[in-house]
Amino acid sequence: MSCGSPSFSVAVDKNGPALSFNGATWSNPAPVDGVNELTSVSCRPSGFCMAADNQGRVLMLTHGVWSRPVTIGGLGSPLSISCASSRFCIAAGVSLGSAEAWTFRDGSWMRPTLLPIPIQGSPSVACASVSFCVAVSGTEATRFNGTRWSQPASIAQAGYLDSVSCPSQTFCTAVNGNGGAITFDGRSWGTLTGIEYPYAGSSVSCPQPGFCVSVTSDQTVTLNGNVWSQPSTIDTPNELTFVSCPP
């Protein structure tokens, strides 16, 4: 799921549909990629979104219309995607047993680079700007400074992380598949907090520090300040895979 602003969010599920939120209600699921699984989506306040599917392809939402899928993965598959603007995105995924990152700059996708984190589940990436991104896989995290990725940091207390979101360089939230969340304050990762029912495949999106939305199975929860809400069911009987809330 991805939230571009409090009044614009997009969620995708395993059967290819996307759902949008207008600040008050969610739309009905609408197919945008046939029956392919959409693994990730990232949106900006302008209404721009970039989504990835399980076939190594990406598709863009501009002016309310989804593009045709374009292959970028080659032998790999982008499983997570984050856009700091409509001109800069990074997708993270797996290729030939290694974690890799694909970079979108000024309308073109570049060749993939290796991520210095092990394959422990599916890699997830979040970009606050063109010079600050975080990628997590399993119990490790790495940061991007605009040029290269850092050596990984261990956050073993969080368990296997599924998703990360960073609205700024001093606030990130990551969630795991057991209903837990952990935050980064620009210096270090905090302690794990239970937020929702323990379903695998959790996703989180934070449009601003202190406000986040997380989806898992067919449910959503929100962080407002320091308090997570109770789960709300929005997509039965489907399974939500990702959420994006643009700033």
PDB file of C-alpha atoms in Angstrom:
ATOM      1  CA  MET A   1       0.000   0.000   0.000  1.00  0.00           C
ATOM      2  CA  SER A   2       1.171   3.551  -0.737  1.00  0.00           C
ATOM      3  CA  CYS A   3      -0.202   6.846   0.577  1.00  0.00           C
ATOM      4  CA  GLY A   4       0.572   9.995  -1.403  1.00  0.00           C
ATOM      5  CA  SER A   5      -1.272  12.176   1.087  1.00  0.00           C
ATOM      6  CA  PRO A   6      -3.999  11.803   3.750  1.00  0.00           C
ATOM      7  CA  SER A   7      -6.522  12.010   0.882  1.00  0.00           C
ATOM      8  CA  PHE A   8      -4.759   9.794  -1.676  1.00  0.00           C
ATOM      9  CA  SER A   9      -3.649   6.189  -1.155  1.00  0.00           C
ATOM     10  CA  VAL A  10      -3.344   3.108  -3.348  1.00  0.00           C
ATOM     11  CA  ALA A  11      -3.317  -0.540  -2.239  1.00  0.00           C
ATOM     12  CA  VAL A  12      -2.705  -3.612  -4.415  1.00  0.00           C
ATOM     13  CA  ASP A  13      -3.483  -7.282  -3.891  1.00  0.00           C
ATOM     14  CA  LYS A  14      -2.291 -10.683  -5.094  1.00  0.00           C
ATOM     15  CA  ASN A  15      -4.834 -11.025  -7.886  1.00  0.00           C
ATOM     16  CA  GLY A  16      -3.835  -7.896  -9.872  1.00  0.00           C
ATOM     17  CA  PRO A  17      -6.424  -5.316  -8.705  1.00  0.00           C
ATOM     18  CA  ALA A  18      -5.658  -1.915  -7.159  1.00  0.00           C
ATOM     19  CA  LEU A  19      -7.789   0.006  -4.663  1.00  0.00           C
ATOM     20  CA  SER A  20      -7.673   3.766  -4.028  1.00  0.00           C
ATOM     21  CA  PHE A  21      -8.546   5.826  -0.934  1.00  0.00           C
ATOM     22  CA  ASN A  22      -9.902   9.395  -1.167  1.00  0.00           C
ATOM     23  CA  GLY A  23      -9.495  10.350   2.478  1.00  0.00           C
ATOM     24  CA  ALA A  24     -12.845   8.901   3.537  1.00  0.00           C
ATOM     25  CA  THR A  25     -13.566   5.618   1.731  1.00  0.00           C
ATOM     26  CA  TRP A  26     -11.821   2.896  -0.269  1.00  0.00           C
ATOM     27  CA  SER A  27     -12.808   2.195  -3.876  1.00  0.00           C
ATOM     28  CA  ASN A  28     -13.771  -1.248  -5.123  1.00  0.00           C
ATOM     29  CA  PRO A  29     -10.831  -3.345  -6.412  1.00  0.00           C
ATOM     30  CA  ALA A  30     -10.068  -2.640 -10.098  1.00  0.00           C
ATOM     31  CA  PRO A  31      -7.818  -4.893 -12.258  1.00  0.00           C
ATOM     32  CA  VAL A  32      -4.711  -3.081 -13.598  1.00  0.00           C
ATOM     33  CA  ASP A  33      -2.313  -5.951 -14.455  1.00  0.00           C
ATOM     34  CA  GLY A  34      -4.467  -8.870 -15.540  1.00  0.00           C
ATOM     35  CA  VAL A  35      -4.242 -11.694 -13.018  1.00  0.00           C
ATOM     36  CA  ASN A  36      -0.572 -11.075 -12.162  1.00  0.00           C
ATOM     37  CA  GLU A  37       0.350 -10.460  -8.531  1.00  0.00           C
ATOM     38  CA  LEU A  38       1.233  -6.846  -7.769  1.00  0.00           C
ATOM     39  CA  THR A  39       4.018  -7.040  -5.197  1.00  0.00           C
ATOM     40  CA  SER A  40       4.567  -3.348  -4.419  1.00  0.00           C
ATOM     41  CA  VAL A  41       3.398   0.194  -5.140  1.00  0.00           C
ATOM     42  CA  SER A  42       4.770   3.670  -4.374  1.00  0.00           C
ATOM     43  CA  CYS A  43       2.877   6.955  -4.857  1.00  0.00           C
ATOM     44  CA  ARG A  44       3.529  10.710  -4.768  1.00  0.00           C
ATOM     45  CA  PRO A  45       1.130  13.550  -3.844  1.00  0.00           C
ATOM     46  CA  SER A  46       0.801  14.482  -7.543  1.00  0.00           C
ATOM     47  CA  GLY A  47      -1.107  11.241  -8.161  1.00  0.00           C
ATOM     48  CA  PHE A  48       1.914   9.476  -9.674  1.00  0.00           C
ATOM     49  CA  CYS A  49       2.409   5.826  -8.652  1.00  0.00           C
ATOM     50  CA  MET A  50       4.856   3.097  -9.682  1.00  0.00           C
ATOM     51  CA  ALA A  51       3.916  -0.555  -9.094  1.00  0.00           C
ATOM     52  CA  ALA A  52       5.838  -3.819  -9.566  1.00  0.00           C
ATOM     53  CA  ASP A  53       4.471  -7.263 -10.345  1.00  0.00           C
ATOM     54  CA  ASN A  54       5.761 -10.815  -9.908  1.00  0.00           C
ATOM     55  CA  GLN A  55       6.774 -11.072 -13.583  1.00  0.00           C
ATOM     56  CA  GLY A  56       9.722  -8.624 -13.301  1.00  0.00           C
ATOM     57  CA  ARG A  57       7.661  -5.723 -14.639  1.00  0.00           C
ATOM     58  CA  VAL A  58       6.614  -2.246 -13.500  1.00  0.00           C
ATOM     59  CA  LEU A  59       3.663  -0.039 -14.387  1.00  0.00           C
ATOM     60  CA  MET A  60       2.959   3.659 -13.736  1.00  0.00           C
ATOM     61  CA  LEU A  61      -0.173   5.534 -12.689  1.00  0.00           C
ATOM     62  CA  THR A  62      -0.295   9.037 -14.202  1.00  0.00           C
ATOM     63  CA  HIS A  63      -3.337  11.292 -14.503  1.00  0.00           C
ATOM     64  CA  GLY A  64      -5.497   8.491 -13.114  1.00  0.00           C
ATOM     65  CA  VAL A  65      -4.528   5.941 -15.805  1.00  0.00           C
ATOM     66  CA  TRP A  66      -2.297   2.885 -15.347  1.00  0.00           C
ATOM     67  CA  SER A  67       0.309   2.224 -18.073  1.00  0.00           C
ATOM     68  CA  ARG A  68       1.043  -1.101 -19.688  1.00  0.00           C
ATOM     69  CA  PRO A  69       3.617  -3.183 -17.745  1.00  0.00           C
ATOM     70  CA  VAL A  70       7.280  -2.732 -18.760  1.00  0.00           C
ATOM     71  CA  THR A  71       9.896  -5.433 -18.054  1.00  0.00           C
ATOM     72  CA  ILE A  72      12.911  -4.284 -16.008  1.00  0.00           C
ATOM     73  CA  GLY A  73      13.778  -7.385 -13.990  1.00  0.00           C
ATOM     74  CA  GLY A  74      15.426  -9.550 -16.637  1.00  0.00           C
ATOM     75  CA  LEU A  75      16.389 -12.678 -14.691  1.00  0.00           C
ATOM     76  CA  GLY A  76      15.306 -11.012 -11.448  1.00  0.00           C
ATOM     77  CA  SER A  77      12.044  -9.744 -10.038  1.00  0.00           C
ATOM     78  CA  PRO A  78      11.478  -6.384  -8.289  1.00  0.00           C
ATOM     79  CA  LEU A  79       9.519  -7.167  -5.129  1.00  0.00           C
ATOM     80  CA  SER A  80       9.502  -3.731  -3.482  1.00  0.00           C
ATOM     81  CA  ILE A  81       9.519  -0.235  -4.965  1.00  0.00           C
ATOM     82  CA  SER A  82       9.880   3.287  -3.536  1.00  0.00           C
ATOM     83  CA  CYS A  83       9.721   6.642  -5.316  1.00  0.00           C
ATOM     84  CA  ALA A  84      11.168   9.820  -3.797  1.00  0.00           C
ATOM     85  CA  SER A  85       9.647  11.715  -6.737  1.00  0.00           C
ATOM     86  CA  SER A  86       8.091  10.995 -10.119  1.00  0.00           C
ATOM     87  CA  ARG A  87      11.666  11.140 -11.511  1.00  0.00           C
ATOM     88  CA  PHE A  88      13.440   8.875  -8.976  1.00  0.00           C
ATOM     89  CA  CYS A  89      12.479   5.387  -7.766  1.00  0.00           C
ATOM     90  CA  ILE A  90      14.366   2.362  -6.475  1.00  0.00           C
ATOM     91  CA  ALA A  91      13.058  -1.191  -6.745  1.00  0.00           C
ATOM     92  CA  ALA A  92      14.510  -4.019  -4.654  1.00  0.00           C
ATOM     93  CA  GLY A  93      14.252  -7.692  -5.437  1.00  0.00           C
ATOM     94  CA  VAL A  94      16.045 -10.970  -6.011  1.00  0.00           C
ATOM     95  CA  SER A  95      18.122 -12.103  -8.984  1.00  0.00           C
ATOM     96  CA  LEU A  96      20.107 -15.355  -9.200  1.00  0.00           C
ATOM     97  CA  GLY A  97      20.150 -15.757  -5.419  1.00  0.00           C
ATOM     98  CA  SER A  98      21.266 -12.193  -4.587  1.00  0.00           C
ATOM     99  CA  ALA A  99      19.434  -9.070  -3.440  1.00  0.00           C
ATOM    100  CA  GLU A 100      19.482  -6.381  -6.122  1.00  0.00           C
ATOM    101  CA  ALA A 101      18.304  -2.791  -6.615  1.00  0.00           C
ATOM    102  CA  TRP A 102      17.022  -1.206  -9.848  1.00  0.00           C
ATOM    103  CA  THR A 103      17.111   2.615 -10.088  1.00  0.00           C
ATOM    104  CA  PHE A 104      14.680   4.789 -12.079  1.00  0.00           C
ATOM    105  CA  ARG A 105      16.083   8.233 -12.971  1.00  0.00           C
ATOM    106  CA  ASP A 106      14.486  10.821 -15.220  1.00  0.00           C
ATOM    107  CA  GLY A 107      12.236   8.389 -17.035  1.00  0.00           C
ATOM    108  CA  SER A 108      14.665   5.468 -17.520  1.00  0.00           C
ATOM    109  CA  TRP A 109      15.511   2.333 -15.551  1.00  0.00           C
ATOM    110  CA  MET A 110      19.246   1.699 -14.973  1.00  0.00           C
ATOM    111  CA  ARG A 111      21.073  -1.604 -14.724  1.00  0.00           C
ATOM    112  CA  PRO A 112      20.635  -3.374 -11.340  1.00  0.00           C
ATOM    113  CA  THR A 113      23.219  -3.194  -8.548  1.00  0.00           C
ATOM    114  CA  LEU A 114      23.826  -5.691  -5.748  1.00  0.00           C
ATOM    115  CA  LEU A 115      22.395  -4.939  -2.310  1.00  0.00           C
ATOM    116  CA  PRO A 116      24.738  -5.800   0.613  1.00  0.00           C
ATOM    117  CA  ILE A 117      22.049  -7.677   2.534  1.00  0.00           C
ATOM    118  CA  PRO A 118      21.345 -11.415   2.579  1.00  0.00           C
ATOM    119  CA  ILE A 119      18.254 -13.004   1.082  1.00  0.00           C
ATOM    120  CA  GLN A 120      16.086 -13.674   4.129  1.00  0.00           C
ATOM    121  CA  GLY A 121      12.577 -13.346   2.796  1.00  0.00           C
ATOM    122  CA  SER A 122      11.831 -10.553   0.312  1.00  0.00           C
ATOM    123  CA  PRO A 123      13.880  -7.314   0.301  1.00  0.00           C
ATOM    124  CA  SER A 124      11.986  -4.073   0.929  1.00  0.00           C
ATOM    125  CA  VAL A 125      13.131  -0.527   0.112  1.00  0.00           C
ATOM    126  CA  ALA A 126      12.058   2.994   1.130  1.00  0.00           C
ATOM    127  CA  CYS A 127      13.405   6.330  -0.171  1.00  0.00           C
ATOM    128  CA  ALA A 128      12.912   9.666   1.589  1.00  0.00           C
ATOM    129  CA  SER A 129      14.960  11.487  -1.074  1.00  0.00           C
ATOM    130  CA  VAL A 130      17.372  10.797  -3.932  1.00  0.00           C
ATOM    131  CA  SER A 131      20.169  10.670  -1.333  1.00  0.00           C
ATOM    132  CA  PHE A 132      18.495   8.641   1.442  1.00  0.00           C
ATOM    133  CA  CYS A 133      16.989   5.178   1.039  1.00  0.00           C
ATOM    134  CA  VAL A 134      16.782   2.184   3.380  1.00  0.00           C
ATOM    135  CA  ALA A 135      16.537  -1.460   2.310  1.00  0.00           C
ATOM    136  CA  VAL A 136      15.738  -4.320   4.697  1.00  0.00           C
ATOM    137  CA  SER A 137      15.868  -8.071   4.312  1.00  0.00           C
ATOM    138  CA  GLY A 138      15.362 -10.497   7.148  1.00  0.00           C
ATOM    139  CA  THR A 139      17.090  -9.031  10.190  1.00  0.00           C
ATOM    140  CA  GLU A 140      19.426  -6.587   8.397  1.00  0.00           C
ATOM    141  CA  ALA A 141      19.160  -3.059   6.979  1.00  0.00           C
ATOM    142  CA  THR A 142      21.340  -0.991   4.631  1.00  0.00           C
ATOM    143  CA  ARG A 143      21.236   2.733   3.716  1.00  0.00           C
ATOM    144  CA  PHE A 144      21.750   4.451   0.337  1.00  0.00           C
ATOM    145  CA  ASN A 145      23.405   7.907   0.237  1.00  0.00           C
ATOM    146  CA  GLY A 146      22.723   8.691  -3.398  1.00  0.00           C
ATOM    147  CA  THR A 147      25.845   6.909  -4.614  1.00  0.00           C
ATOM    148  CA  ARG A 148      26.292   3.621  -2.784  1.00  0.00           C
ATOM    149  CA  TRP A 149      24.748   1.301  -0.202  1.00  0.00           C
ATOM    150  CA  SER A 150      26.213   1.069   3.317  1.00  0.00           C
ATOM    151  CA  GLN A 151      27.387  -2.038   5.108  1.00  0.00           C
ATOM    152  CA  PRO A 152      24.332  -3.777   6.645  1.00  0.00           C
ATOM    153  CA  ALA A 153      23.253  -3.174  10.239  1.00  0.00           C
ATOM    154  CA  SER A 154      21.741  -6.001  12.287  1.00  0.00           C
ATOM    155  CA  ILE A 155      18.274  -5.475  13.805  1.00  0.00           C
ATOM    156  CA  ALA A 156      17.776  -9.046  14.967  1.00  0.00           C
ATOM    157  CA  GLN A 157      15.263  -8.043  17.670  1.00  0.00           C
ATOM    158  CA  ALA A 158      12.727  -7.231  14.936  1.00  0.00           C
ATOM    159  CA  GLY A 159      12.519 -10.719  13.472  1.00  0.00           C
ATOM    160  CA  TYR A 160      12.242 -11.138   9.693  1.00  0.00           C
ATOM    161  CA  LEU A 161      11.154  -7.740   8.341  1.00  0.00           C
ATOM    162  CA  ASP A 162       8.747  -7.600   5.390  1.00  0.00           C
ATOM    163  CA  SER A 163       8.423  -3.878   4.681  1.00  0.00           C
ATOM    164  CA  VAL A 164       9.990  -0.497   5.494  1.00  0.00           C
ATOM    165  CA  SER A 165       8.877   3.121   4.972  1.00  0.00           C
ATOM    166  CA  CYS A 166      10.921   6.324   5.494  1.00  0.00           C
ATOM    167  CA  PRO A 167       9.218   9.724   5.119  1.00  0.00           C
ATOM    168  CA  SER A 168      12.423  11.434   6.315  1.00  0.00           C
ATOM    169  CA  GLN A 169      16.043  10.671   7.172  1.00  0.00           C
ATOM    170  CA  THR A 170      15.135  10.684  10.871  1.00  0.00           C
ATOM    171  CA  PHE A 171      12.000   8.490  10.812  1.00  0.00           C
ATOM    172  CA  CYS A 172      11.517   5.013   9.350  1.00  0.00           C
ATOM    173  CA  THR A 173       9.086   2.258  10.316  1.00  0.00           C
ATOM    174  CA  ALA A 174       9.540  -1.409   9.425  1.00  0.00           C
ATOM    175  CA  VAL A 175       7.044  -4.234   9.994  1.00  0.00           C
ATOM    176  CA  ASN A 176       7.383  -8.002  10.120  1.00  0.00           C
ATOM    177  CA  GLY A 177       5.008 -10.841   9.257  1.00  0.00           C
ATOM    178  CA  ASN A 178       4.113 -11.479  12.882  1.00  0.00           C
ATOM    179  CA  GLY A 179       2.247  -8.237  13.524  1.00  0.00           C
ATOM    180  CA  GLY A 180       5.242  -6.267  14.820  1.00  0.00           C
ATOM    181  CA  ALA A 181       6.673  -2.811  14.008  1.00  0.00           C
ATOM    182  CA  ILE A 182      10.013  -1.122  14.762  1.00  0.00           C
ATOM    183  CA  THR A 183      11.155   2.477  14.138  1.00  0.00           C
ATOM    184  CA  PHE A 184      14.437   4.182  13.158  1.00  0.00           C
ATOM    185  CA  ASP A 185      15.226   7.686  14.487  1.00  0.00           C
ATOM    186  CA  GLY A 186      18.109   8.571  12.184  1.00  0.00           C
ATOM    187  CA  ARG A 187      20.682   6.972  14.460  1.00  0.00           C
ATOM    188  CA  SER A 188      19.408   3.572  15.581  1.00  0.00           C
ATOM    189  CA  TRP A 189      16.468   1.166  15.496  1.00  0.00           C
ATOM    190  CA  GLY A 190      14.149   1.050  18.522  1.00  0.00           C
ATOM    191  CA  THR A 191      12.216  -1.819  20.103  1.00  0.00           C
ATOM    192  CA  LEU A 192       9.583  -4.032  18.500  1.00  0.00           C
ATOM    193  CA  THR A 193       5.893  -3.154  19.070  1.00  0.00           C
ATOM    194  CA  GLY A 194       2.891  -5.420  18.415  1.00  0.00           C
ATOM    195  CA  ILE A 195       0.393  -3.693  16.086  1.00  0.00           C
ATOM    196  CA  GLU A 196      -1.903  -6.201  14.372  1.00  0.00           C
ATOM    197  CA  TYR A 197      -2.946  -9.807  13.986  1.00  0.00           C
ATOM    198  CA  PRO A 198      -0.011 -12.048  13.015  1.00  0.00           C
ATOM    199  CA  TYR A 199      -0.375 -12.547   9.278  1.00  0.00           C
ATOM    200  CA  ALA A 200       2.620 -12.929   6.965  1.00  0.00           C
ATOM    201  CA  GLY A 201       3.293 -10.441   4.195  1.00  0.00           C
ATOM    202  CA  SER A 202       2.802  -7.170   6.084  1.00  0.00           C
ATOM    203  CA  SER A 203       3.365  -3.803   4.347  1.00  0.00           C
ATOM    204  CA  VAL A 204       3.750  -0.315   5.808  1.00  0.00           C
ATOM    205  CA  SER A 205       3.693   3.225   4.386  1.00  0.00           C
ATOM    206  CA  CYS A 206       4.372   6.469   6.276  1.00  0.00           C
ATOM    207  CA  PRO A 207       3.523   9.729   4.452  1.00  0.00           C
ATOM    208  CA  GLN A 208       5.006  11.767   7.304  1.00  0.00           C
ATOM    209  CA  PRO A 209       6.885  11.106  10.562  1.00  0.00           C
ATOM    210  CA  GLY A 210       4.499   9.738  13.166  1.00  0.00           C
ATOM    211  CA  PHE A 211       1.749   8.742  10.723  1.00  0.00           C
ATOM    212  CA  CYS A 212       1.776   5.317   9.038  1.00  0.00           C
ATOM    213  CA  VAL A 213      -0.623   2.811   7.481  1.00  0.00           C
ATOM    214  CA  SER A 214       0.070  -0.917   7.540  1.00  0.00           C
ATOM    215  CA  VAL A 215      -1.789  -3.678   5.696  1.00  0.00           C
ATOM    216  CA  THR A 216      -1.726  -7.410   6.219  1.00  0.00           C
ATOM    217  CA  SER A 217      -4.114 -10.050   4.904  1.00  0.00           C
ATOM    218  CA  ASP A 218      -7.359  -8.071   4.277  1.00  0.00           C
ATOM    219  CA  GLN A 219      -6.835  -5.554   7.092  1.00  0.00           C
ATOM    220  CA  THR A 220      -5.320  -2.104   7.744  1.00  0.00           C
ATOM    221  CA  VAL A 221      -4.000  -0.379  10.875  1.00  0.00           C
ATOM    222  CA  THR A 222      -2.753   3.203  11.278  1.00  0.00           C
ATOM    223  CA  LEU A 223      -0.109   4.853  13.447  1.00  0.00           C
ATOM    224  CA  ASN A 224      -1.038   8.338  14.653  1.00  0.00           C
ATOM    225  CA  GLY A 225       1.643   9.794  16.874  1.00  0.00           C
ATOM    226  CA  ASN A 226       2.737   6.911  19.080  1.00  0.00           C
ATOM    227  CA  VAL A 227      -0.502   4.874  18.992  1.00  0.00           C
ATOM    228  CA  TRP A 228      -1.510   2.172  16.503  1.00  0.00           C
ATOM    229  CA  SER A 229      -5.236   1.757  15.757  1.00  0.00           C
ATOM    230  CA  GLN A 230      -7.228  -1.453  15.903  1.00  0.00           C
ATOM    231  CA  PRO A 231      -7.303  -3.456  12.613  1.00  0.00           C
ATOM    232  CA  SER A 232      -9.987  -2.597  10.030  1.00  0.00           C
ATOM    233  CA  THR A 233     -11.084  -5.080   7.317  1.00  0.00           C
ATOM    234  CA  ILE A 234     -11.252  -3.582   3.781  1.00  0.00           C
ATOM    235  CA  ASP A 235     -10.593  -6.271   1.121  1.00  0.00           C
ATOM    236  CA  THR A 236     -12.239  -9.583   2.043  1.00  0.00           C
ATOM    237  CA  PRO A 237     -11.752 -12.231   0.659  1.00  0.00           C
ATOM    238  CA  ASN A 238      -8.574 -11.016  -1.095  1.00  0.00           C
ATOM    239  CA  GLU A 239      -5.134 -10.593   0.458  1.00  0.00           C
ATOM    240  CA  LEU A 240      -3.540  -7.136   0.401  1.00  0.00           C
ATOM    241  CA  THR A 241       0.154  -7.227  -0.489  1.00  0.00           C
ATOM    242  CA  PHE A 242       1.277  -3.592  -0.366  1.00  0.00           C
ATOM    243  CA  VAL A 243       0.191  -0.076   0.614  1.00  0.00           C
ATOM    244  CA  SER A 244       1.580   3.361  -0.333  1.00  0.00           C
ATOM    245  CA  CYS A 245       0.642   6.727   1.207  1.00  0.00           C
ATOM    246  CA  PRO A 246       2.354   9.697  -0.498  1.00  0.00           C
ATOM    247  CA  PRO A 247       3.399  12.682   1.663  1.00  0.00           C
TER     248      PRO A 247
END
